[in-house]
Amino acid sequence: MATESLDFGAIAAWLVWILPFAAALIMPGIGKLSKNATGFVAVGFALMSALSAVSLLPVALEAHEIHDQIMWIDSIGIKAGVLADPLSIIMANVVGWISFLIMIYSTGYMKGERDITRFWFWMLFFIGSMQLIVMSDNLLQVFFGWEGVGLASYALVSFWYRDKRKDHVGTRGRTVLGMLDYYAPTHAGMKAFIMTKVGDVMMIAGMLLIFLFAGTFGFRELLDNTDWATTMAAQGLLVPAFVLLFGGALGKSAQFPLNEWLLEAMTGPTAVSALIHAATMVKAGVFLVARIGPIVFALGAAGIMTDQFFEIIAWVGAITALLLATQGMVNPEIKKVLAYSTGSQIGYMMMALGVAGLSYQYIDGYTAGFYHLISHAMFKASLFMAAGSLLHVVGSRFMTDMGGLRRHMRKTFAFMWAAGLGLMGAPFITTGFWSKDAVFAAVYESGNEWAIPLYIIAVLTAVITAFYTTRMLGMVFFGDKSRHIQKMEEQGHYIHEAPLSMWMPYGILAVLTIGIGIIGLSAEEGLHHLFTEYLGNYFGIHIAHVTAEPSMLPGFLQGLNPVALGSSLVAFATGIGLGYIFYIGRWVDPAKFVNSNILFYSIHKVLLNRWYLNAIIYWCFVVAPLWLARAVSRYFEKTVIDYGMNTGVQKAVSWGARVVQGTQTGISQTYLFVFGAGLLFVVLILLI
């Protein structure tokens, strides 16, 4: 239901993204009055934005929508508006409430920071930009929010711009293919900005291409009249336009091949990593695909071929999921392991949304992908914030500098295990299990030609995920204290639990991971029912009725795919079992195992070196262009421009001047002779 005038629901929808921007605008003034007050103001406005989002939930639960618009660019008839439908309302609540908890966490994590006002400004600016993406009713407005989150990400990744050694990521002095694998915050921020801009350029090209044919950026308007799509399809431009739009999602969600910026983004404060690079901004690409996916599928149902679009999404997600998971198995930095995991899990979401469009049961894949987005946002934000507490206490980002912390940080230990079990997909008690099982089922049941290879990749990635999560928890909390911790204690710095303002937010999310996980199947069914109504009412996408085969599963598991369920259980057991052998039980020394033969050593080296993709990117897009620029400067500018144009032209002009000067004798007979010779030459030319 669209609104013509502002009612309470429409006002709330606008306030969801306006309130954080308003807070960001007044933050410098608040900082001038009192730096201590900035945190209270930031948390207060984040709470008001979250409350505005939660007030819209009744609209979502009824599968209705609020669509309110105002004139924006009158000359070409473009309106600004908010679209509060089940998709955007649920997403706005995920963003709003996780942002609120992270803002509370930041009051403790950033305590004493000299540039705290700048920190709060950019955090609030980011929240406003992200909610603008979520609530917008058109692509142009989305793009403004898109660029806003990119700018905030750059500013916050580079927040510690003085580039102190403790704020770097990577191992000092380490190189890969001659490239230094050690990055300062300013370098990391610029890398994130440039790599995501590659995707942004693709996105704006896709937007403008669609606008050229459709005459609108509006999501609802694009389906009101689909003649534009028919015309574009006839010219072979429809799928390329949507693939270009997907390019923006590749950048923001750190998907292959634009994934390498996410690892260096860990130079920012851990609160930034939790908010931007785990729970919200990297989900913007997934949200964009969830927003445009039903439009593309509806066009396909109308007879316009769009399968290639969904195939690209599914395979990009699968490749990213496996690629980044393998690297998380060996990295020694805790935040980098979590960053690898984030990109990998987003790959699952993309895979589900991709296979949705390749299946008759679009709603199954759509629900699975979005359910995993919600699930992952909770447990990954919790894990990042808990990791920040560890960094605060231990003073090192390396897991090899930790160990034996469970006796001194019992709350963090318990909450990280709860959130970690969600990431691993612990059976029946975590949201991660149900959402990942839903992805497995959607892929397996899709029935397309790529179903089996995609399914194998999904299950293998799940095994690896359970392994590297157990590895992380084992290295941090089990075994003996590292030499680093022993040295700290010798100097009088003892391990202690994080303060309440820090452990409470990640504790709440960890408890929710288990609490919602216990009723996870019901939650999934509720979300599936909601999206069934929503997609049916507004996009004409309905469930294809098929005859269900008898299930041998127990009563409370009826309706689940037994193959997917069995795969989930086996993947979890295999991954956690291997992790326990190496890193908790310590029955096998990982270092000795890796060095036991050349094959294991080579695999470990390739994974530790990030499949050499990062180094190759630097060689191809940094070193080679700089070499070419220097060559042009040395051999073209200095030889052709400086010598040729300056020295050569100068000598030519000087010689010409001497020739002309030599003809100026002052004798009349000489001038008449030259004039006559010239006239004779002209006559001869004319006669010929």
XYZ file of C-alpha atoms in Angstrom:
688
model
C 0.000 0.000 0.000
C 1.525 3.315 -1.075
C 0.978 6.474 0.925
C 0.079 9.802 -0.673
C 0.661 11.906 2.438
C 2.943 11.528 5.404
C 1.447 9.290 8.070
C 3.224 7.849 11.090
C 4.646 4.884 9.158
C 6.023 7.064 6.364
C 7.596 9.476 8.857
C 9.249 6.552 10.661
C 10.588 5.231 7.359
C 12.204 8.597 6.576
C 13.566 8.972 10.107
C 15.354 5.603 9.962
C 18.079 7.161 7.787
C 17.648 10.893 8.494
C 18.301 10.631 12.261
C 21.886 9.267 11.957
C 22.734 11.949 9.390
C 21.327 14.637 11.697
C 23.443 13.304 14.551
C 26.548 13.324 12.354
C 25.914 16.980 11.450
C 25.694 18.139 15.067
C 28.531 15.904 16.294
C 31.361 18.436 15.681
C 29.432 21.015 17.711
C 28.825 18.533 20.519
C 32.525 17.682 20.464
C 33.436 21.348 20.933
C 31.227 21.527 24.021
C 32.158 18.167 25.576
C 33.967 15.176 24.120
C 32.487 12.983 26.830
C 28.977 13.865 25.635
C 29.627 12.751 22.058
C 29.292 9.077 22.934
C 25.925 9.562 24.681
C 24.567 11.566 21.739
C 25.799 9.000 19.204
C 24.291 6.072 21.111
C 21.041 7.998 21.647
C 20.534 8.777 17.965
C 21.462 5.219 16.972
C 18.777 4.004 19.385
C 16.171 6.395 17.936
C 16.956 5.177 14.414
C 16.580 1.551 15.558
C 13.262 2.367 17.276
C 12.021 3.982 14.076
C 12.856 0.764 12.248
C 11.168 -1.478 14.805
C 7.976 0.622 14.632
C 7.653 -0.526 10.998
C 7.644 -4.241 11.847
C 3.815 -4.558 11.889
C 3.792 -3.440 8.236
C 6.355 -6.120 7.355
C 4.603 -8.878 9.285
C 1.421 -8.197 7.299
C 3.437 -8.389 4.029
C 2.394 -4.828 3.198
C 4.532 -1.856 2.242
C 4.798 1.894 2.736
C 5.861 3.742 -0.406
C 6.189 7.493 0.029
C 7.714 9.905 -2.488
C 8.559 13.587 -2.925
C 9.703 15.400 -6.081
C 13.503 15.448 -6.332
C 14.709 16.367 -9.841
C 11.654 17.992 -11.407
C 13.193 18.567 -14.854
C 13.395 14.825 -15.588
C 10.626 13.677 -13.245
C 12.795 11.863 -10.692
C 11.355 11.478 -7.211
C 13.027 10.694 -3.903
C 11.235 8.182 -1.771
C 11.229 5.465 0.843
C 10.083 1.906 0.245
C 9.336 0.153 3.526
C 8.472 -3.416 2.526
C 9.261 -6.687 4.353
C 12.737 -6.856 2.790
C 13.801 -3.323 3.737
C 12.091 -3.288 7.139
C 13.784 -6.498 8.304
C 17.128 -5.288 6.935
C 16.692 -1.870 8.586
C 16.125 -3.576 11.931
C 19.197 -5.778 11.494
C 21.305 -2.717 10.658
C 19.697 -0.503 13.303
C 19.921 -2.787 16.313
C 23.361 -4.222 15.586
C 24.615 -0.677 14.967
C 23.163 0.403 18.313
C 24.939 -2.424 20.161
C 28.219 -1.672 18.398
C 27.910 2.007 19.315
C 27.563 0.982 22.983
C 30.611 -1.263 22.575
C 32.524 1.652 21.047
C 32.055 3.785 24.170
C 34.318 1.328 25.972
C 36.577 0.286 23.100
C 37.404 3.861 22.011
C 37.603 5.342 25.513
C 40.406 7.891 25.719
C 40.790 8.176 21.936
C 42.048 11.672 21.033
C 39.990 11.885 17.819
C 36.760 10.522 19.288
C 34.541 13.224 17.730
C 35.773 12.304 14.257
C 35.105 8.646 15.043
C 31.495 9.271 16.067
C 30.881 11.534 13.073
C 31.936 8.876 10.585
C 30.152 6.037 12.404
C 26.872 7.988 12.354
C 27.447 9.073 8.755
C 27.932 5.429 7.864
C 24.744 4.280 9.632
C 22.749 6.979 7.848
C 24.216 6.028 4.468
C 23.557 2.321 5.026
C 19.959 2.922 6.059
C 19.537 5.171 3.011
C 20.523 2.206 0.825
C 18.019 0.007 2.634
C 15.030 2.364 2.640
C 15.419 3.929 -0.829
C 12.805 3.255 -3.477
C 15.070 3.896 -6.470
C 18.555 3.095 -7.751
C 19.780 6.699 -7.878
C 19.039 7.260 -4.210
C 20.649 3.903 -3.423
C 23.784 5.075 -5.204
C 24.052 8.148 -2.970
C 23.958 5.877 0.075
C 26.334 3.494 -1.721
C 28.960 6.216 -2.098
C 28.315 7.379 1.456
C 29.168 4.011 2.998
C 32.258 3.824 0.762
C 33.450 7.232 1.966
C 32.798 6.345 5.616
C 34.591 3.031 5.180
C 37.647 4.818 3.757
C 37.677 7.330 6.628
C 37.300 4.665 9.322
C 39.715 2.110 7.862
C 42.271 4.952 7.766
C 41.146 6.306 11.147
C 44.594 5.827 12.733
C 46.197 7.749 9.880
C 49.477 8.299 11.724
C 50.367 4.754 10.591
C 51.938 3.531 13.820
C 53.376 0.031 13.669
C 50.773 -1.379 16.085
C 47.988 -0.313 13.722
C 49.338 -2.177 10.670
C 48.111 -5.566 9.468
C 50.289 -8.376 8.191
C 53.731 -9.477 9.297
C 56.441 -6.848 9.174
C 58.990 -7.541 6.441
C 57.035 -10.405 4.866
C 56.815 -10.406 1.065
C 54.850 -12.399 -1.528
C 56.167 -12.430 -5.103
C 58.269 -9.434 -4.157
C 55.277 -7.467 -2.829
C 55.284 -6.398 0.829
C 52.446 -8.132 2.721
C 52.355 -5.534 5.490
C 49.973 -2.577 5.282
C 49.508 0.743 7.049
C 46.021 2.150 7.775
C 46.317 4.902 5.147
C 47.380 2.396 2.493
C 44.580 0.019 3.487
C 41.975 2.784 3.344
C 43.079 3.852 -0.120
C 43.101 0.242 -1.305
C 39.543 -0.300 -0.053
C 38.402 2.946 -1.655
C 39.926 2.220 -5.073
C 38.896 -1.444 -5.300
C 35.300 -0.755 -4.339
C 35.214 2.117 -6.834
C 35.834 -0.395 -9.622
C 32.523 -1.981 -8.700
C 30.869 1.422 -8.260
C 31.757 2.459 -11.810
C 30.199 -0.762 -13.092
C 27.113 -0.111 -10.989
C 26.505 3.428 -12.227
C 26.997 2.248 -15.824
C 24.285 -0.393 -15.299
C 21.976 2.151 -13.655
C 22.313 4.652 -16.488
C 21.865 1.950 -19.118
C 18.582 0.884 -17.532
C 17.456 4.512 -17.137
C 18.201 5.157 -20.817
C 15.615 2.532 -21.799
C 13.189 2.598 -18.858
C 13.196 6.332 -18.087
C 13.084 5.600 -14.361
C 15.300 4.486 -11.496
C 12.345 3.368 -9.329
C 12.120 -0.279 -8.256
C 8.324 -0.385 -8.407
C 8.156 1.595 -11.650
C 10.491 -0.827 -13.431
C 7.803 -3.523 -13.232
C 4.827 -1.293 -14.026
C 5.712 -1.410 -17.725
C 8.289 -3.944 -18.943
C 8.531 -2.789 -22.560
C 11.968 -1.343 -21.746
C 13.178 -4.809 -20.724
C 11.897 -6.377 -23.933
C 13.710 -3.734 -25.984
C 16.950 -4.169 -24.043
C 16.750 -7.957 -24.306
C 16.242 -7.733 -28.065
C 19.446 -5.680 -28.295
C 21.337 -8.016 -25.951
C 21.702 -5.352 -23.254
C 19.375 -6.498 -20.456
C 21.564 -9.114 -18.776
C 24.764 -7.017 -19.216
C 23.021 -4.074 -17.533
C 22.039 -6.133 -14.501
C 25.487 -7.758 -14.384
C 26.977 -4.255 -14.268
C 24.688 -3.495 -11.345
C 25.962 -6.673 -9.703
C 29.485 -5.282 -10.148
C 28.673 -2.788 -7.403
C 27.741 -5.698 -5.146
C 31.056 -7.414 -5.965
C 32.965 -4.424 -4.626
C 30.956 -3.625 -1.520
C 30.511 -7.272 -0.480
C 34.161 -8.184 -1.211
C 33.342 -10.945 -3.663
C 35.784 -12.451 -6.147
C 37.622 -10.846 -7.906
C 37.166 -7.622 -5.880
C 37.691 -9.323 -2.519
C 41.269 -8.428 -1.627
C 40.522 -5.055 -0.011
C 38.591 -6.589 2.899
C 41.641 -8.158 4.583
C 43.563 -4.886 4.782
C 40.442 -3.080 6.033
C 41.200 -4.683 9.397
C 43.520 -1.730 10.124
C 40.465 0.163 11.351
C 39.268 0.009 14.981
C 37.582 -3.315 15.784
C 34.265 -1.527 16.315
C 34.522 -0.449 12.675
C 35.309 -4.002 11.585
C 32.254 -5.277 13.473
C 29.900 -2.642 12.061
C 31.082 -2.065 8.520
C 33.048 -5.145 7.553
C 30.976 -7.856 9.233
C 27.386 -6.842 9.932
C 26.328 -4.053 7.570
C 28.270 -2.539 4.636
C 29.508 -5.825 3.234
C 25.872 -6.952 3.325
C 24.913 -4.011 1.081
C 25.797 -6.048 -2.000
C 23.660 -8.943 -0.814
C 20.790 -6.548 -0.117
C 21.112 -5.033 -3.601
C 20.899 -8.495 -5.175
C 17.893 -9.289 -2.957
C 16.280 -6.025 -4.089
C 16.796 -6.421 -7.851
C 16.670 -10.244 -7.952
C 12.840 -10.506 -7.864
C 12.618 -7.903 -10.634
C 14.976 -9.913 -12.852
C 13.187 -13.180 -12.031
C 9.803 -11.629 -12.773
C 11.137 -10.510 -16.156
C 12.327 -14.076 -16.745
C 8.882 -15.408 -15.901
C 7.510 -13.043 -18.562
C 9.608 -14.802 -21.178
C 12.755 -12.640 -21.125
C 15.895 -14.777 -20.716
C 17.774 -13.831 -17.535
C 19.370 -17.137 -16.450
C 22.925 -15.924 -17.124
C 22.523 -13.205 -14.502
C 21.688 -15.727 -11.778
C 24.387 -18.155 -12.932
C 27.026 -15.437 -12.518
C 25.789 -14.613 -9.017
C 25.746 -18.266 -7.947
C 29.244 -19.016 -9.235
C 30.785 -15.810 -7.887
C 29.347 -16.708 -4.480
C 30.612 -20.293 -4.646
C 34.138 -19.331 -5.740
C 34.385 -16.631 -3.061
C 33.070 -18.913 -0.332
C 35.688 -21.592 -0.976
C 38.559 -19.244 -1.869
C 38.365 -17.171 1.313
C 37.555 -20.094 3.601
C 40.758 -21.879 2.576
C 42.815 -18.802 3.455
C 41.167 -18.525 6.866
C 42.607 -21.952 7.739
C 46.186 -20.697 7.998
C 46.243 -16.971 8.782
C 47.718 -16.073 12.203
C 45.824 -12.769 12.741
C 42.466 -13.085 14.501
C 40.754 -10.180 12.726
C 41.965 -11.412 9.347
C 40.566 -14.878 10.014
C 37.207 -13.272 10.797
C 37.484 -11.109 7.668
C 38.157 -14.163 5.488
C 35.169 -15.789 7.128
C 32.957 -12.779 6.396
C 33.699 -12.798 2.676
C 33.239 -16.567 2.597
C 29.851 -16.481 4.336
C 28.645 -13.688 2.072
C 29.542 -16.066 -0.746
C 26.941 -18.461 0.716
C 24.325 -15.692 0.585
C 25.159 -14.879 -3.023
C 25.088 -18.568 -3.925
C 21.596 -18.940 -2.453
C 20.249 -15.830 -4.201
C 21.823 -17.030 -7.448
C 20.381 -20.543 -7.388
C 17.016 -19.031 -6.433
C 16.802 -17.570 -9.921
C 17.803 -20.909 -11.463
C 15.058 -22.808 -9.668
C 11.298 -23.032 -9.946
C 11.206 -22.454 -6.181
C 12.650 -18.940 -6.201
C 11.324 -18.257 -2.723
C 13.376 -21.086 -1.152
C 16.751 -19.717 -2.250
C 15.671 -16.135 -1.572
C 14.641 -16.968 1.991
C 17.785 -19.029 2.615
C 20.110 -16.255 1.439
C 18.392 -13.562 3.490
C 18.049 -15.770 6.577
C 21.790 -16.435 6.450
C 22.372 -12.676 6.168
C 20.443 -12.099 9.407
C 22.093 -15.027 11.168
C 25.605 -14.081 10.078
C 25.170 -10.429 11.060
C 24.503 -11.484 14.659
C 27.232 -14.017 15.293
C 29.924 -12.307 13.206
C 29.418 -8.907 14.848
C 29.659 -10.716 18.199
C 32.879 -12.463 17.180
C 34.496 -9.260 15.969
C 33.650 -7.342 19.121
C 34.927 -10.213 21.265
C 38.127 -10.228 19.202
C 38.457 -6.525 19.942
C 38.337 -7.282 23.661
C 41.136 -9.812 23.195
C 43.242 -7.270 21.301
C 42.650 -4.707 24.043
C 43.770 -7.085 26.768
C 46.615 -8.920 25.025
C 47.920 -6.009 22.957
C 48.522 -8.157 19.880
C 46.529 -9.104 16.788
C 48.311 -12.451 16.421
C 46.675 -15.586 17.823
C 50.156 -17.015 18.417
C 50.541 -14.315 21.098
C 47.447 -15.584 22.911
C 46.588 -18.952 24.470
C 45.142 -20.141 27.771
C 42.788 -17.136 28.064
C 39.670 -19.082 29.046
C 40.654 -19.021 32.721
C 40.941 -15.228 32.794
C 38.224 -14.101 30.357
C 35.369 -16.484 31.131
C 32.577 -14.303 29.729
C 34.400 -13.628 26.480
C 35.286 -17.324 26.268
C 31.636 -18.370 26.635
C 30.282 -15.749 24.230
C 32.905 -16.421 21.569
C 32.128 -20.118 21.725
C 28.407 -19.433 21.360
C 28.958 -17.119 18.378
C 31.614 -19.468 16.983
C 29.179 -22.372 17.109
C 26.812 -20.236 15.069
C 29.519 -19.690 12.455
C 30.318 -23.419 12.425
C 26.633 -24.331 12.134
C 26.327 -26.325 15.353
C 23.279 -28.587 14.877
C 19.814 -27.603 16.096
C 20.863 -24.892 18.608
C 22.288 -22.082 16.459
C 20.885 -19.776 13.816
C 23.901 -20.600 11.660
C 22.866 -24.246 11.429
C 19.358 -23.522 10.181
C 20.366 -20.784 7.747
C 23.263 -22.799 6.318
C 21.076 -25.905 6.038
C 18.526 -23.787 4.171
C 21.254 -22.722 1.717
C 22.276 -26.361 1.226
C 18.684 -27.397 0.584
C 18.063 -24.523 -1.849
C 21.171 -25.429 -3.866
C 20.507 -29.173 -3.838
C 16.837 -28.856 -4.769
C 17.313 -26.165 -7.423
C 17.457 -28.827 -10.134
C 19.644 -26.775 -12.492
C 22.696 -28.128 -14.306
C 25.089 -26.507 -11.793
C 23.342 -27.806 -8.665
C 25.748 -30.662 -7.813
C 29.081 -28.818 -8.277
C 27.716 -25.831 -6.352
C 26.471 -28.142 -3.622
C 29.863 -29.867 -3.278
C 31.568 -26.477 -2.918
C 29.015 -25.395 -0.298
C 29.549 -28.511 1.832
C 33.345 -28.401 1.519
C 33.304 -24.752 2.581
C 31.227 -25.699 5.626
C 33.841 -28.267 6.678
C 36.612 -25.704 6.332
C 34.553 -23.093 8.229
C 34.098 -25.407 11.210
C 37.824 -26.186 11.126
C 39.173 -22.615 11.070
C 36.668 -21.475 13.711
C 37.768 -24.285 16.048
C 41.380 -23.411 15.224
C 40.789 -19.783 16.208
C 39.076 -20.649 19.489
C 41.689 -23.295 20.298
C 44.650 -21.003 19.684
C 43.122 -18.165 21.724
C 41.615 -19.929 24.738
C 43.291 -23.338 25.078
C 46.839 -24.535 25.684
C 49.473 -22.684 27.660
C 49.930 -18.943 27.833
C 52.112 -17.608 25.061
C 55.522 -16.146 25.715
C 54.000 -12.730 24.916
C 51.450 -13.040 27.747
C 54.052 -14.358 30.169
C 56.229 -11.348 29.409
C 53.266 -9.002 29.966
C 52.576 -10.555 33.358
C 56.230 -10.301 34.327
C 55.895 -6.565 33.689
C 52.782 -6.336 35.872
C 50.124 -6.364 33.129
C 47.683 -9.148 33.952
C 44.917 -10.612 31.782
C 41.428 -9.488 32.826
C 37.884 -9.522 31.508
C 36.642 -6.717 29.273
C 34.472 -4.004 30.893
C 30.669 -4.273 30.897
C 30.220 -1.737 28.075
C 32.266 -4.007 25.830
C 31.212 -7.558 26.728
C 27.494 -6.837 27.088
C 26.860 -6.038 23.362
C 28.634 -9.105 22.023
C 27.140 -11.164 24.828
C 23.617 -10.170 23.745
C 24.298 -11.157 20.139
C 25.897 -14.456 21.188
C 22.873 -15.303 23.343
C 20.554 -14.420 20.456
C 22.551 -16.727 18.188
C 21.709 -19.621 20.502
C 18.274 -18.384 21.608
C 16.914 -17.848 18.111
C 18.777 -20.987 17.019
C 16.694 -23.128 19.387
C 13.558 -21.976 17.556
C 15.487 -21.561 14.295
C 13.309 -23.850 12.205
C 10.189 -21.936 13.194
C 11.951 -18.643 12.475
C 12.904 -19.888 9.020
C 9.370 -21.054 8.310
C 8.006 -17.683 9.417
C 10.424 -15.818 7.170
C 9.597 -18.168 4.288
C 5.865 -17.553 4.748
C 6.424 -13.786 4.899
C 8.476 -13.712 1.697
C 5.986 -16.024 -0.012
C 3.239 -13.444 0.529
C 5.476 -10.495 -0.298
C 6.964 -11.890 -3.513
C 3.591 -13.224 -4.607
C 1.739 -9.941 -4.007
C 4.252 -7.534 -5.523
C 6.215 -9.581 -8.078
C 3.827 -12.373 -9.008
C 6.352 -14.994 -7.844
C 4.566 -18.009 -6.362
C 5.549 -21.404 -4.993
C 5.549 -24.127 -7.609
C 3.432 -26.970 -6.228
C 5.166 -30.341 -6.390
C 4.296 -33.665 -4.839
C 6.341 -34.074 -1.657
C 8.132 -37.369 -1.171
C 7.653 -39.179 2.153
C 10.278 -38.148 4.716
C 12.003 -40.513 7.124
C 13.021 -37.659 9.439
C 11.537 -37.223 12.952
C 8.426 -35.122 13.361
C 10.058 -31.806 14.263
C 12.380 -32.099 11.242
C 9.633 -32.864 8.736
C 9.988 -30.682 5.666
C 13.792 -30.584 5.747
C 15.799 -32.103 2.952
C 17.498 -35.217 4.413
C 20.529 -34.909 2.101
C 21.090 -31.271 3.103
C 20.548 -32.093 6.781
C 22.965 -35.003 6.656
C 25.555 -32.860 4.883
C 25.229 -30.161 7.547
C 25.803 -32.655 10.345
C 28.762 -34.336 8.631
C 30.376 -31.009 7.719
C 30.138 -29.724 11.290
C 31.420 -32.953 12.835
C 34.328 -33.243 10.392
C 35.444 -29.639 10.727
C 35.228 -29.374 14.500
C 36.774 -32.827 14.882
C 39.846 -31.909 12.834
C 40.104 -28.581 14.636
C 39.939 -30.304 18.015
C 42.723 -32.759 17.078
C 45.126 -29.970 16.108
C 44.238 -26.996 18.298
C 42.279 -28.040 21.402
C 43.341 -31.574 22.217
C 46.766 -30.767 20.702
C 47.194 -34.422 19.713
C 49.026 -33.421 16.540
C 51.398 -30.462 16.188
C 50.156 -28.365 13.205
C 53.657 -27.098 12.404
C 55.099 -30.618 12.253
C 52.125 -31.802 10.204
C 52.563 -29.020 7.632
C 56.291 -29.684 7.338
C 55.872 -33.457 7.192
C 55.897 -33.557 3.379
C 56.286 -31.243 0.425
C 52.595 -31.411 -0.576
C 51.245 -30.117 2.759
C 53.997 -27.500 2.914
C 53.209 -26.260 -0.608
C 49.463 -26.093 0.040
C 50.060 -24.208 3.296
C 52.337 -21.726 1.535
C 49.853 -21.077 -1.275
C 47.035 -20.478 1.206
C 49.166 -18.281 3.465
C 50.178 -16.264 0.400
C 46.488 -15.716 -0.418
C 46.621 -17.883 -3.545
C 49.011 -15.163 -4.788
C 45.985 -13.173 -5.972
C 46.815 -10.092 -3.911
C 50.403 -9.998 -5.165
C 49.263 -10.511 -8.765
C 46.804 -7.613 -8.420
C 49.621 -5.363 -7.193
C 51.918 -6.422 -10.035
C 49.227 -5.946 -12.702
C 47.446 -2.831 -11.465
C 50.041 -0.991 -9.368
C 53.602 -1.956 -10.319
C 53.061 -2.351 -14.081
C 51.141 0.954 -14.513
C 53.761 2.792 -12.440
C 56.548 1.232 -14.526
C 54.745 2.269 -17.705
C 54.236 5.792 -16.366
C 57.937 6.091 -15.496
C 58.890 4.741 -18.928
C 56.643 7.295 -20.606
C 58.149 10.007 -18.444
C 61.706 8.920 -19.161
C 61.541 8.022 -22.865
C 58.650 10.088 -24.209
C 58.398 13.195 -22.096
C 62.138 13.714 -21.635
C 63.133 12.600 -25.159
C 60.226 13.637 -27.348
C 58.690 16.468 -25.346
C 61.643 17.960 -23.493
C 64.361 17.412 -26.118
C 62.337 17.101 -29.316
C 59.813 19.831 -28.670
C 62.058 22.123 -26.710
C 65.622 21.605 -27.972
C 64.706 20.426 -31.497
C 62.086 23.081 -32.169
C 64.341 25.712 -30.684
C 67.191 24.771 -33.054
C 64.835 24.571 -36.053
C 63.423 28.023 -35.350
C 66.920 29.392 -34.815
C 68.144 27.920 -38.134
C 65.086 29.231 -39.947
C 65.666 32.639 -38.457
C 69.241 32.668 -39.757
C 68.057 31.668 -43.261
C 65.428 34.403 -43.306
C 67.944 36.857 -41.895
C 70.363 35.982 -44.724
C 67.802 36.997 -47.342
C 67.411 40.447 -45.873
C 70.260 42.170 -47.810
C 68.676 45.607 -48.280
C 69.484 45.527 -52.052
C 66.451 46.143 -54.325
C 67.784 44.016 -57.193
C 67.971 40.967 -54.909
C 64.354 41.366 -53.835
C 63.225 41.754 -57.489
C 65.169 38.609 -58.433
C 63.530 36.586 -55.623
C 60.081 37.955 -56.543
C 60.601 37.053 -60.212
C 61.835 33.550 -59.356
C 58.802 32.972 -57.178
C 56.441 34.227 -59.855
C 58.076 31.974 -62.453
C 57.693 28.988 -60.076
C 53.959 29.665 -59.645
C 53.430 29.917 -63.432
C 55.235 26.627 -64.020
C 53.045 24.918 -61.393
C 49.884 26.236 -63.073
C 51.040 25.084 -66.525
C 51.771 21.589 -65.294
